Coordinates of N, CA, C and O and ligand atoms in Angstrom, one line a residue:
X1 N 0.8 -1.2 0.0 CA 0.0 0.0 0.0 C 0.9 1.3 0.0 O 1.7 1.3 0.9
X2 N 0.7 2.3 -0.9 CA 1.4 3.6 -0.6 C 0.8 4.3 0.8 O -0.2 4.2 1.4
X3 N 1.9 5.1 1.1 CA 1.6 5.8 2.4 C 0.4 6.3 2.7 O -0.1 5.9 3.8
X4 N -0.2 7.3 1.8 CA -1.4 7.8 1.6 C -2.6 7.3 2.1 O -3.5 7.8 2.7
X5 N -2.5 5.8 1.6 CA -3.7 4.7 1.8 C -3.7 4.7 3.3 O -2.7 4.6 4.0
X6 N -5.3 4.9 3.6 CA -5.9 4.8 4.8 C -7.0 4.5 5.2 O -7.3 4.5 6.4
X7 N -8.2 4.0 4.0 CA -8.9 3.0 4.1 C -9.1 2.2 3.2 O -9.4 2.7 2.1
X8 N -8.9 1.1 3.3 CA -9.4 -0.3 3.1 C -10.7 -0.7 2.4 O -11.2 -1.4 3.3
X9 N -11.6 -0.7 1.3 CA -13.0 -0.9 1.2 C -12.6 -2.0 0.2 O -11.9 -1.9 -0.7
X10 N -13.7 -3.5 0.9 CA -13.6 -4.8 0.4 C -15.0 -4.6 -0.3 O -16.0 -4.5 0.3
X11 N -14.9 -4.6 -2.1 CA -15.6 -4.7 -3.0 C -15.9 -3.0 -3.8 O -15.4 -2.0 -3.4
X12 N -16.7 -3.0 -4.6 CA -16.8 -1.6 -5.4 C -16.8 -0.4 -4.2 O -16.7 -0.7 -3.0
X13 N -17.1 1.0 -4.7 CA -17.1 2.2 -4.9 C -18.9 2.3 -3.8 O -18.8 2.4 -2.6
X14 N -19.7 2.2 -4.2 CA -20.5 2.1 -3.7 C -21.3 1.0 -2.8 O -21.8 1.3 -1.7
X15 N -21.3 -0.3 -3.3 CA -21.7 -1.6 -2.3 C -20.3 -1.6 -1.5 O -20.7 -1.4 -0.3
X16 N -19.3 -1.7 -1.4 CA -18.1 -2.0 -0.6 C -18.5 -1.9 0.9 O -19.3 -1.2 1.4
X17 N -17.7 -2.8 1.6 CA -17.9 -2.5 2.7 C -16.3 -2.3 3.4 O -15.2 -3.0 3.1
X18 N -16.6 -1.0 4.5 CA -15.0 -0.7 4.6 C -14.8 -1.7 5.6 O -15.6 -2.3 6.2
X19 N -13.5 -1.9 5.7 CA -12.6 -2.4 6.1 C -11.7 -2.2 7.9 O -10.6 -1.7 7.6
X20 N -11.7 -2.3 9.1 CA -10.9 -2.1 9.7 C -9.6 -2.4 10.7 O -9.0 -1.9 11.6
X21 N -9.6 -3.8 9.7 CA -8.4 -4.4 9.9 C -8.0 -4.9 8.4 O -8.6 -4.9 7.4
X22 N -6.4 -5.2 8.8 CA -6.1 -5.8 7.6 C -6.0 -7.4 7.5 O -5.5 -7.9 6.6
X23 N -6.6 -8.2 8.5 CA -6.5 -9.1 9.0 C -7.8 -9.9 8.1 O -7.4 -11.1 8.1
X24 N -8.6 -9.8 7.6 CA -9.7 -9.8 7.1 C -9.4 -10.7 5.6 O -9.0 -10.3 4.5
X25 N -9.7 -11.8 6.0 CA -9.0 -12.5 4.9 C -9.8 -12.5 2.8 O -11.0 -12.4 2.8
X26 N -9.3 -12.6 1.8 CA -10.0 -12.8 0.8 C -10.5 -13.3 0.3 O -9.9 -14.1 -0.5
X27 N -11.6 -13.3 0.4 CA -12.5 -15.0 -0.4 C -12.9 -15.1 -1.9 O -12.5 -14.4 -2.8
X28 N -13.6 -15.9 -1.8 CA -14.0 -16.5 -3.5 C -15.1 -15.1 -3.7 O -15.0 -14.6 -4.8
X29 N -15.7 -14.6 -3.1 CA -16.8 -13.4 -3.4 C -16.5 -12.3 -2.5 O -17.2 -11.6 -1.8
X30 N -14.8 -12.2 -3.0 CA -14.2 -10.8 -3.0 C -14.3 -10.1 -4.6 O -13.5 -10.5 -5.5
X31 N -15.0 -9.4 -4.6 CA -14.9 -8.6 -6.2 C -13.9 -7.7 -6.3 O -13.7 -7.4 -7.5
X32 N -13.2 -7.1 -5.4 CA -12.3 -6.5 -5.8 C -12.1 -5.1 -4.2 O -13.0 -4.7 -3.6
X33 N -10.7 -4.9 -3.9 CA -10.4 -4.5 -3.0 C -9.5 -2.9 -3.7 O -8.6 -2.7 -4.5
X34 N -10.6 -1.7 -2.6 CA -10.0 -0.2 -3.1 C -9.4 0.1 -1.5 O -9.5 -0.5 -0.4
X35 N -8.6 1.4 -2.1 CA -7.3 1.5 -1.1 C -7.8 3.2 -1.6 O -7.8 3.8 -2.7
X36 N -8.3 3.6 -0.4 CA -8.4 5.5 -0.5 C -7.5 5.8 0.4 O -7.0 5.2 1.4
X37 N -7.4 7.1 0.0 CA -6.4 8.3 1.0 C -7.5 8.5 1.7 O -8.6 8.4 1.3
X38 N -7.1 8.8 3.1 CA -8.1 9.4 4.4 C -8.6 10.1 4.1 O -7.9 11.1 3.9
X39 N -10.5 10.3 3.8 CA -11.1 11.5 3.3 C -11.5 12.3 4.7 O -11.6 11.7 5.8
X40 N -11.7 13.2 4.7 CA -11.8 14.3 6.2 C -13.4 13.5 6.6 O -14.4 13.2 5.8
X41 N -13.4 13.4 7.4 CA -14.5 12.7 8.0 C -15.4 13.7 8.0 O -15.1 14.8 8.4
X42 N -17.1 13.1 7.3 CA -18.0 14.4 7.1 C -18.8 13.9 8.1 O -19.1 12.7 8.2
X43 N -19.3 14.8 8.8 CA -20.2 14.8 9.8 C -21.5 15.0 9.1 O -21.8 15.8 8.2
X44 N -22.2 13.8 9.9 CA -23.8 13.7 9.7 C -24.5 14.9 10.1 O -24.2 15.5 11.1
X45 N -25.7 15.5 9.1 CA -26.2 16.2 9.6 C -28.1 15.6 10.0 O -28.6 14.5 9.9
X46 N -28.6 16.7 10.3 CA -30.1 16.4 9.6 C -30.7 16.0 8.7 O -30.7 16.8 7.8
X47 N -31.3 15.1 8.5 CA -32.2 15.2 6.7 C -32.8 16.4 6.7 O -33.6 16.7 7.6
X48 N -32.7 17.1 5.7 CA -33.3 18.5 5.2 C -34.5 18.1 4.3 O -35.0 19.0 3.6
X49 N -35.0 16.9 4.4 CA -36.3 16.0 3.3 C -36.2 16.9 1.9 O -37.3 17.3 1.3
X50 N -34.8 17.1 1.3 CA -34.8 17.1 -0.2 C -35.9 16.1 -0.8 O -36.9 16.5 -1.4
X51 N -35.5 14.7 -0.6 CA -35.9 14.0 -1.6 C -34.9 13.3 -2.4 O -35.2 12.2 -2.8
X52 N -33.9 13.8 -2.5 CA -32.8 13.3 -3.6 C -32.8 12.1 -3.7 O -32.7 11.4 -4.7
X53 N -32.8 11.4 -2.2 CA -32.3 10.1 -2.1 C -33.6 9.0 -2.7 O -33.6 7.9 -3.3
X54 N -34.6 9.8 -2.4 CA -36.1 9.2 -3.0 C -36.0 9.0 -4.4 O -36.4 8.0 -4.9
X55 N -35.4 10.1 -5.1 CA -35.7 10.3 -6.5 C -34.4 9.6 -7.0 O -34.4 9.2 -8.2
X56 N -33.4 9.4 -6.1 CA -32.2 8.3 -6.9 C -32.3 7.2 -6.4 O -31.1 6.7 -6.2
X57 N -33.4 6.1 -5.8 CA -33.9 4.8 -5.1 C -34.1 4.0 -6.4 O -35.3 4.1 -6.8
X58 N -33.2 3.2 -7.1 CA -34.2 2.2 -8.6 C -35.2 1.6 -8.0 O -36.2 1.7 -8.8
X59 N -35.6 0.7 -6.5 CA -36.6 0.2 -5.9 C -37.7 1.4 -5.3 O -38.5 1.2 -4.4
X60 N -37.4 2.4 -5.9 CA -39.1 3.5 -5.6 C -38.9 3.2 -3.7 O -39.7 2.5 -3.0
X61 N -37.9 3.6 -3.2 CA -37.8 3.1 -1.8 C -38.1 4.6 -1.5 O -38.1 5.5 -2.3
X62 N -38.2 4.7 0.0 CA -38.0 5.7 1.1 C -36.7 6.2 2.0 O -36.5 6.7 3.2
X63 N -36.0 5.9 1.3 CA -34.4 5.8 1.8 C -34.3 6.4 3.3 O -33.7 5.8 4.2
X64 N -35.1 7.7 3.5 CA -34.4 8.6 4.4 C -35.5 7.8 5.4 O -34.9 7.6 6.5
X65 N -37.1 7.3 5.4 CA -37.4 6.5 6.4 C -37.2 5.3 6.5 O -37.7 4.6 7.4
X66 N -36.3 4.8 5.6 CA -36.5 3.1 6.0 C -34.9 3.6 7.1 O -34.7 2.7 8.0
X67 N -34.1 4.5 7.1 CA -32.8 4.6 8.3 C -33.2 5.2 9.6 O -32.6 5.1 10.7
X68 N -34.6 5.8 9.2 CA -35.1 6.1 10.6 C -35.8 4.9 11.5 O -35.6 4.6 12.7
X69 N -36.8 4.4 10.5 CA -37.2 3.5 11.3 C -36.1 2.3 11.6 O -36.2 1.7 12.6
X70 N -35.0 2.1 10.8 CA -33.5 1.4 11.1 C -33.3 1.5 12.6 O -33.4 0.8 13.7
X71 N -32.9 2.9 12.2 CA -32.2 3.9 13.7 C -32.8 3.0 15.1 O -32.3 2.3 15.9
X72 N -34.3 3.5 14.8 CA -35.0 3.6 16.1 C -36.0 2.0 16.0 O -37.3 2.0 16.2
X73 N -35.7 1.4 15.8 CA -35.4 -0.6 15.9 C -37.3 -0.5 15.5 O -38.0 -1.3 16.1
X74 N -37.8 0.2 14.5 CA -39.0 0.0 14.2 C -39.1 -0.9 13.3 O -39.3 -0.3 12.2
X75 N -39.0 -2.1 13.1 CA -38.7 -3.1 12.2 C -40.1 -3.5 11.4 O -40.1 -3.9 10.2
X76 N -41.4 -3.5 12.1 CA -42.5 -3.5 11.6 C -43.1 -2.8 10.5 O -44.0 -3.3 9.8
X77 N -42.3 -1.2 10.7 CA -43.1 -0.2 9.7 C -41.5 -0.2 9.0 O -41.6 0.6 8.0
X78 N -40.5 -0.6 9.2 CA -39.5 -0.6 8.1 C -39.8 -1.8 6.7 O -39.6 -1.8 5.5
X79 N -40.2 -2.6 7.7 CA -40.5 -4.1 6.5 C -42.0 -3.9 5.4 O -42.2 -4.2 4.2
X80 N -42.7 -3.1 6.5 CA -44.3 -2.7 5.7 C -43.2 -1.3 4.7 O -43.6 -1.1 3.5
X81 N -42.2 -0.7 5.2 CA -42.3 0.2 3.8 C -41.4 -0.8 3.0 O -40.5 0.1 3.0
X82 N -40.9 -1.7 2.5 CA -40.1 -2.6 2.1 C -38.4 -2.9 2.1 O -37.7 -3.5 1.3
X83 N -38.1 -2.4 3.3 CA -36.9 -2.4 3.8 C -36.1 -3.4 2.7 O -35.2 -3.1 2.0
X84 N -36.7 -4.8 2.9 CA -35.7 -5.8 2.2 C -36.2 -6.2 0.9 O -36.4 -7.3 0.5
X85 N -36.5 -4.8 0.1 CA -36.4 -4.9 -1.1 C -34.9 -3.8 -1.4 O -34.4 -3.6 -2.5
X86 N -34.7 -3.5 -0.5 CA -33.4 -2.6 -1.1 C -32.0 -3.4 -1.4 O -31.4 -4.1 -0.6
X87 N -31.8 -3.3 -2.3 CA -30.7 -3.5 -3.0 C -29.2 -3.2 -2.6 O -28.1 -3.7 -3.0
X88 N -29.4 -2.4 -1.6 CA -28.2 -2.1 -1.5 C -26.7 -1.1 -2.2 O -25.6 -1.0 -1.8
X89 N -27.3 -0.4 -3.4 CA -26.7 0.2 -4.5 C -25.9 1.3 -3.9 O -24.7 1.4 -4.2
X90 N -26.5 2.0 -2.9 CA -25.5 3.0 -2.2 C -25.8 4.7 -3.2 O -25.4 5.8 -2.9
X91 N -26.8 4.1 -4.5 CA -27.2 5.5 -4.9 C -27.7 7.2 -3.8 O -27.3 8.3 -3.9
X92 N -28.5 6.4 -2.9 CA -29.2 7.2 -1.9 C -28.1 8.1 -1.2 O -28.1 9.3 -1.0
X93 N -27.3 6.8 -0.7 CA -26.5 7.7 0.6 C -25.4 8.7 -0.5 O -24.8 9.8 -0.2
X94 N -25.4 7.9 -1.8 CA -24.0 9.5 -2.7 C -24.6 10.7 -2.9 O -24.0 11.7 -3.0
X95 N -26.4 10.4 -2.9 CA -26.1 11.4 -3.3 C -27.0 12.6 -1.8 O -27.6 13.7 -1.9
X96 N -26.7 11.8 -0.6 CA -27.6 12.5 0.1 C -26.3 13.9 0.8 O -25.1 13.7 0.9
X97 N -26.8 15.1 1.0 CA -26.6 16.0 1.0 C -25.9 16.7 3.0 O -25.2 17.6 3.5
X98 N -26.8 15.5 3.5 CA -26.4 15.5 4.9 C -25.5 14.4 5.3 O -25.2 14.2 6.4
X99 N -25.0 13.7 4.4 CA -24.4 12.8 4.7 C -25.0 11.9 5.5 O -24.0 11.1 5.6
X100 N -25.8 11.4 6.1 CA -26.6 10.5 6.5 C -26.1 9.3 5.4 O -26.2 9.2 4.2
X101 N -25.2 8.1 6.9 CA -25.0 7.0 6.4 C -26.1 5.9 6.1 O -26.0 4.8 6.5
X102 N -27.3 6.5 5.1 CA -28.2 5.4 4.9 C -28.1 4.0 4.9 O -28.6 3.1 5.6
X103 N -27.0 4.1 3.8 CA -27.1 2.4 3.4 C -26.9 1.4 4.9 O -27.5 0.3 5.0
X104 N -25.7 2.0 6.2 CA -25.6 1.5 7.2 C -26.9 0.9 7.8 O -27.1 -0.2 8.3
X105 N -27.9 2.2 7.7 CA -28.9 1.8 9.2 C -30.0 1.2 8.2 O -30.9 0.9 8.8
X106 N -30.1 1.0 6.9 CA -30.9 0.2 6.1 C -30.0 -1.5 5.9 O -30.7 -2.5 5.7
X107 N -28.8 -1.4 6.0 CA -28.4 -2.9 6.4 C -28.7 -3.6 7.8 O -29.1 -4.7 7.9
X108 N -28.5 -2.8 8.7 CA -28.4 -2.9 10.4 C -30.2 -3.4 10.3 O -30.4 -4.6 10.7
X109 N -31.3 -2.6 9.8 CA -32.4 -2.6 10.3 C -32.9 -4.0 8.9 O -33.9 -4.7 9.3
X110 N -32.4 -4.5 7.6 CA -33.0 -6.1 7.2 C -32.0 -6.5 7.8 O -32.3 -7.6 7.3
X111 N -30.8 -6.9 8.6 CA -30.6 -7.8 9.3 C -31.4 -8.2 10.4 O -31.8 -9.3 10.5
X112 N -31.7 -7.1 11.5 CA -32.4 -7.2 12.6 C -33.6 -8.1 12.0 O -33.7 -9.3 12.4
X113 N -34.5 -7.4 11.1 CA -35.5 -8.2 10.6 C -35.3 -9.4 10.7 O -36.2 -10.1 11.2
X114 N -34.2 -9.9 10.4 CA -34.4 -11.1 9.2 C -33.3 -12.4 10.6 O -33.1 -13.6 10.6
X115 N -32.8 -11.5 11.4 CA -32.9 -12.6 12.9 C -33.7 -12.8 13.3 O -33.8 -14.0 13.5
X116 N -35.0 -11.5 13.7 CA -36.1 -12.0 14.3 C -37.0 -12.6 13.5 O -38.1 -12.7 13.9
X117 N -36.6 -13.0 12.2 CA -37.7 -13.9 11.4 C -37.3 -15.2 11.5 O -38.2 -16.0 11.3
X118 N -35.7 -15.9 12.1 CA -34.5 -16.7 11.9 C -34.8 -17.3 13.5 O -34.7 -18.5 13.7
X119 N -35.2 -16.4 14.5 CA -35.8 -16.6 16.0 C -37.4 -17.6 15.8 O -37.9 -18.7 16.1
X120 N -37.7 -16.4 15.3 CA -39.6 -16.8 15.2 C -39.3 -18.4 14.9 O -39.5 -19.3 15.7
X121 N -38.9 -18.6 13.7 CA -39.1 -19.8 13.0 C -38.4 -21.3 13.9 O -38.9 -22.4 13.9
X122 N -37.1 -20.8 14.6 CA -36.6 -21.8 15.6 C -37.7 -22.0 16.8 O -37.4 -22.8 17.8
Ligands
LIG1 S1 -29.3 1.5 -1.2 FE1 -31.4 0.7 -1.1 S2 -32.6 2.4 -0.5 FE2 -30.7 3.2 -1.2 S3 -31.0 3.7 -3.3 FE3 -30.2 1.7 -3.3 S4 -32.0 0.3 -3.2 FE4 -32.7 2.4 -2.7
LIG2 S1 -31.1 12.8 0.6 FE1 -30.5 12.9 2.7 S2 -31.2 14.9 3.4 FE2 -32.3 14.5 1.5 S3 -34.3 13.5 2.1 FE3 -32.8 11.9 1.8 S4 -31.8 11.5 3.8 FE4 -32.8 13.5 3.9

């Protein structure tokens, strides 16, 4: 790695997920591994309800409430707006304005789901 490099993201530009070890071994459904210079860490703001993230969703999603109801463990009205139909593309959070790590609290909130569906069923 050149000096510069200071994070690690295992797979593309947008789906990737960062990295915080290097310990983290490579598998067969590694697509490919990016090496960025430290970007200044942007602090989250508010959603200002642009919309942007709505209007750049390919699944017609709610981006900015399926991370609220994420956030705040509302898993009922995250699944009724279709939480685990998102794709995961990362369109939302590029192009959101407050930086709000969408795609995080829309992964966090279909996993939760999909334990307590993984519970239920045991
Ligand atoms: S990450 Fe999910 S919610 Fe965001 S734009 Fe892609 S499909 Fe829509
Ligand atoms: S793009 Fe960001 S600021 Fe705009 S509505 Fe979506 S979450 Fe809120």
């Amino acid at each position: 790695l050149k000096d510069k490099a200071g994070i690690l993201v295992m797979g593309g530009p947008m789906m990737g997920l960062t990295q915080w070890t290097m310990a983290v071994p490579v598998v067969k459904g590694t697509s490919g591994i990016l090496a960025w210079e430290v970007p200044s860490i942007q602090k989250e703001h508010e959603c200002i309800r642009c919309g942007r993230c709505v209007v750049r969703c390919p699944m017609s999603l709610m981006p900015t409430l399926l991370a609220k109801y994420a956030k705040f463990d509302k898993t009922t009205e995250a699944e009724a707006y279709g939480i685990l139909d998102c794709v995961e593309c990362g369109c939302c959070q590029y192009s959101c304005p407050a930086k709000i790590s969408l795609v995080h609290w829309i992964r966090l909130g279909k996993n939760k789901i999909t334990s307590l569906k993984r519970e239920k069923r045991a």
